[in-house]
Short mmCIF file of C-alpha atoms in Angstrom, two decimals:
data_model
loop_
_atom_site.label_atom_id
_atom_site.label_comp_id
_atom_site.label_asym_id
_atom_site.label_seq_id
_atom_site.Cartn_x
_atom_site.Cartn_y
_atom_site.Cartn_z
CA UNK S 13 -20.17 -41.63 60.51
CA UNK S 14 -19.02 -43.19 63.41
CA UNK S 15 -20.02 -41.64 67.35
CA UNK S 16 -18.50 -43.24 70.13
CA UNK S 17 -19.25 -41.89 74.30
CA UNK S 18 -16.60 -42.22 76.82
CA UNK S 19 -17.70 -41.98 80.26
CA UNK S 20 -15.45 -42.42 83.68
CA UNK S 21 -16.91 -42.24 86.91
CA UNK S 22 -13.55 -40.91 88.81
CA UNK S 23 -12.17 -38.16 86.03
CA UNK S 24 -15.36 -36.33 84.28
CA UNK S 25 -12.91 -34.29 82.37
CA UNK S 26 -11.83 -37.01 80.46
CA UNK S 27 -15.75 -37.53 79.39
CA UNK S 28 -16.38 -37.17 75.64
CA UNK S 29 -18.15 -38.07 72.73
CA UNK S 30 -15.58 -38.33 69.83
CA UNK S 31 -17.34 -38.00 66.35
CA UNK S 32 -15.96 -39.25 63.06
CA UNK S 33 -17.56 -38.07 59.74
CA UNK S 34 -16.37 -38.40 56.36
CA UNK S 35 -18.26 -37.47 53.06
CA UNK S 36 -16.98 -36.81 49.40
CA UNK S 37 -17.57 -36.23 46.15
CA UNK S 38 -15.94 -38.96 42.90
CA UNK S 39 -16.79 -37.81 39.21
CA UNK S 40 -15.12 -39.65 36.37
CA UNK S 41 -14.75 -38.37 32.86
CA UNK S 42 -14.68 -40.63 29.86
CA UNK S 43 -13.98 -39.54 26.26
CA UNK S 44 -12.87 -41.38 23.33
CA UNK S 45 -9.03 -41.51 24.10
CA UNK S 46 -8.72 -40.11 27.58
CA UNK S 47 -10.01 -40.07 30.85
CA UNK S 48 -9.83 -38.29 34.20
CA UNK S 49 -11.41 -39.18 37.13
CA UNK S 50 -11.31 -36.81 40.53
CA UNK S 51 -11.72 -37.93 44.40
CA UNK S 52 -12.60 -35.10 46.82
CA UNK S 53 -13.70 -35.83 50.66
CA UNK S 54 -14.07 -34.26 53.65
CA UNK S 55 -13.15 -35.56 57.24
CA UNK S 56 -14.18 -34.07 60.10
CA UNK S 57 -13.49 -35.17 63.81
CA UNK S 58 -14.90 -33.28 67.10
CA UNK S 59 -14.53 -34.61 70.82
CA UNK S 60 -10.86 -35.81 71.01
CA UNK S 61 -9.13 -34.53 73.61
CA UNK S 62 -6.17 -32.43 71.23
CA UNK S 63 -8.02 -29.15 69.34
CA UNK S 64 -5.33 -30.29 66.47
CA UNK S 65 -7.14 -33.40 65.93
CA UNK S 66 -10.69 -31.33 66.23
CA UNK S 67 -11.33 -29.90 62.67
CA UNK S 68 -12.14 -30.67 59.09
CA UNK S 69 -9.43 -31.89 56.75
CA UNK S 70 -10.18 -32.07 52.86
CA UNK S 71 -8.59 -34.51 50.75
CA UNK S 72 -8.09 -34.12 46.64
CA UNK S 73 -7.11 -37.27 44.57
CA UNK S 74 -6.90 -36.86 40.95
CA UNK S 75 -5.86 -38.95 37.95
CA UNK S 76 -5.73 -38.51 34.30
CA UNK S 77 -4.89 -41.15 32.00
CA UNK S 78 -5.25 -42.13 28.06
CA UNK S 79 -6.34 -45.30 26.87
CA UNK S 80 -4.12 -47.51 24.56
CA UNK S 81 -4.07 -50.70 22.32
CA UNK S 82 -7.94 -50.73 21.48
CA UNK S 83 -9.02 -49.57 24.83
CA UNK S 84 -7.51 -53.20 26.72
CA UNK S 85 -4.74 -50.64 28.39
CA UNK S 86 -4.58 -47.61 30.27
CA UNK S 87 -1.66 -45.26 31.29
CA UNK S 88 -2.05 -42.68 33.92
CA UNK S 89 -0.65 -39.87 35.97
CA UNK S 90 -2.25 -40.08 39.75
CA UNK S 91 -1.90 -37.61 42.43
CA UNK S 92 -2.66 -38.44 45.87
CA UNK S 93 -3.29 -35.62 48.50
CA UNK S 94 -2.65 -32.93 46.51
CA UNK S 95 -3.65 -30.44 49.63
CA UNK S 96 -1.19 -32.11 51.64
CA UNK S 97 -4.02 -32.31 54.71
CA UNK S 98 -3.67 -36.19 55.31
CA UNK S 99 -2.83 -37.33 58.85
CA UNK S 100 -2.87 -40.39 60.66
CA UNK S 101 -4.76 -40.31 63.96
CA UNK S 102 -5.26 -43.01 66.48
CA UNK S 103 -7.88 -43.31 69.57
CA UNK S 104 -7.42 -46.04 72.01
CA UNK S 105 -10.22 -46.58 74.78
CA UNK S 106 -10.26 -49.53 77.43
CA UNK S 107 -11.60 -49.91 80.69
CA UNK S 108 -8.30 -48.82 82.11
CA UNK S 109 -6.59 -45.62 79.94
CA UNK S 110 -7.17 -43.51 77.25
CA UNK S 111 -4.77 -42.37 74.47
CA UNK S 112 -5.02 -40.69 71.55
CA UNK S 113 -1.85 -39.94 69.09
CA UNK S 114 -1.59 -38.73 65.74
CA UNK S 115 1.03 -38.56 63.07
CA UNK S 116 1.30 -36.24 59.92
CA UNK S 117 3.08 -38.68 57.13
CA UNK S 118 4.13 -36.94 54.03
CA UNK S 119 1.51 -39.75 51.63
CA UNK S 120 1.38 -36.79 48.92
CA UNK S 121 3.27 -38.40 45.57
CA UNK S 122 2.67 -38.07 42.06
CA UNK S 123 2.91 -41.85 40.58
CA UNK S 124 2.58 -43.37 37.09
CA UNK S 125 -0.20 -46.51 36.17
CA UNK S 126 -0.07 -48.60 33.69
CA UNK S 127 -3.08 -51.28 33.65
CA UNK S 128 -3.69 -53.93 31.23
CA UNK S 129 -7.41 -55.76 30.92
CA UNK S 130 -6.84 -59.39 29.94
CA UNK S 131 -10.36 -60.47 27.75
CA UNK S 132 -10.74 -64.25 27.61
CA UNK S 133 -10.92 -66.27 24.43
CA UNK S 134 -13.91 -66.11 22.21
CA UNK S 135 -14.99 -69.54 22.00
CA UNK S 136 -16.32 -71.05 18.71
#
């Protein structure tokens, strides 16, 4: 959680107290040949100056895999933002201005993983 408090003496209205909190839930299943693990968060912002950057935003990220040759590999399916809610937003503060932009980015993609564990040699 992150609270910040802007103060300036000459333009009140630009006073605020921007508030950044994020919280989420991971849960992985294993079984014998499979797996699936699941990434679910919630952001939520109040204080910033645009009501479009005011509000909560959930986030889903999901991927479901099998493991191969004696459980070393691992081949998946992944899904990132699979509500499509993601958005880039940036706050700049200085003595001198204030700005705050944000971006919405289309980061929702289905991808394929493939990830091999390398075990060292036994030694006799």
């Amino acid at each position: 959680m992150n609270v910040y408090r802007y103060r300036y003496d000459h333009s009140s209205e630009f006073n605020s107290n921007p508030l950044l909190l994020s919280y989420g839930l991971q849960f992985t299943i294993n079984q014998k040949h499979w797996f699936a693990r699941n990434d679910i968060s919630d952001v939520y912002r109040h204080g910033y100056l645009s009501s479009d950057v005011n509000r909560h935003r959930v986030m889903w990220n999901a991927l479901i895999g099998m493991k191969l040759l004696k459980n070393q590999a691992e081949l998946a399916l992944t899904a990132q933002d699979i509500l499509k809610k993601f958005n880039m937003i940036e706050s700049n503060v200085s003595a001198y201005s204030r700005s705050e932009s944000w971006s919405k980015y289309f980061y929702h993609y289905i991808g394929i993983m493939f990830q091999y564990n390398f075990e060292p040699k036994k030694r006799r």
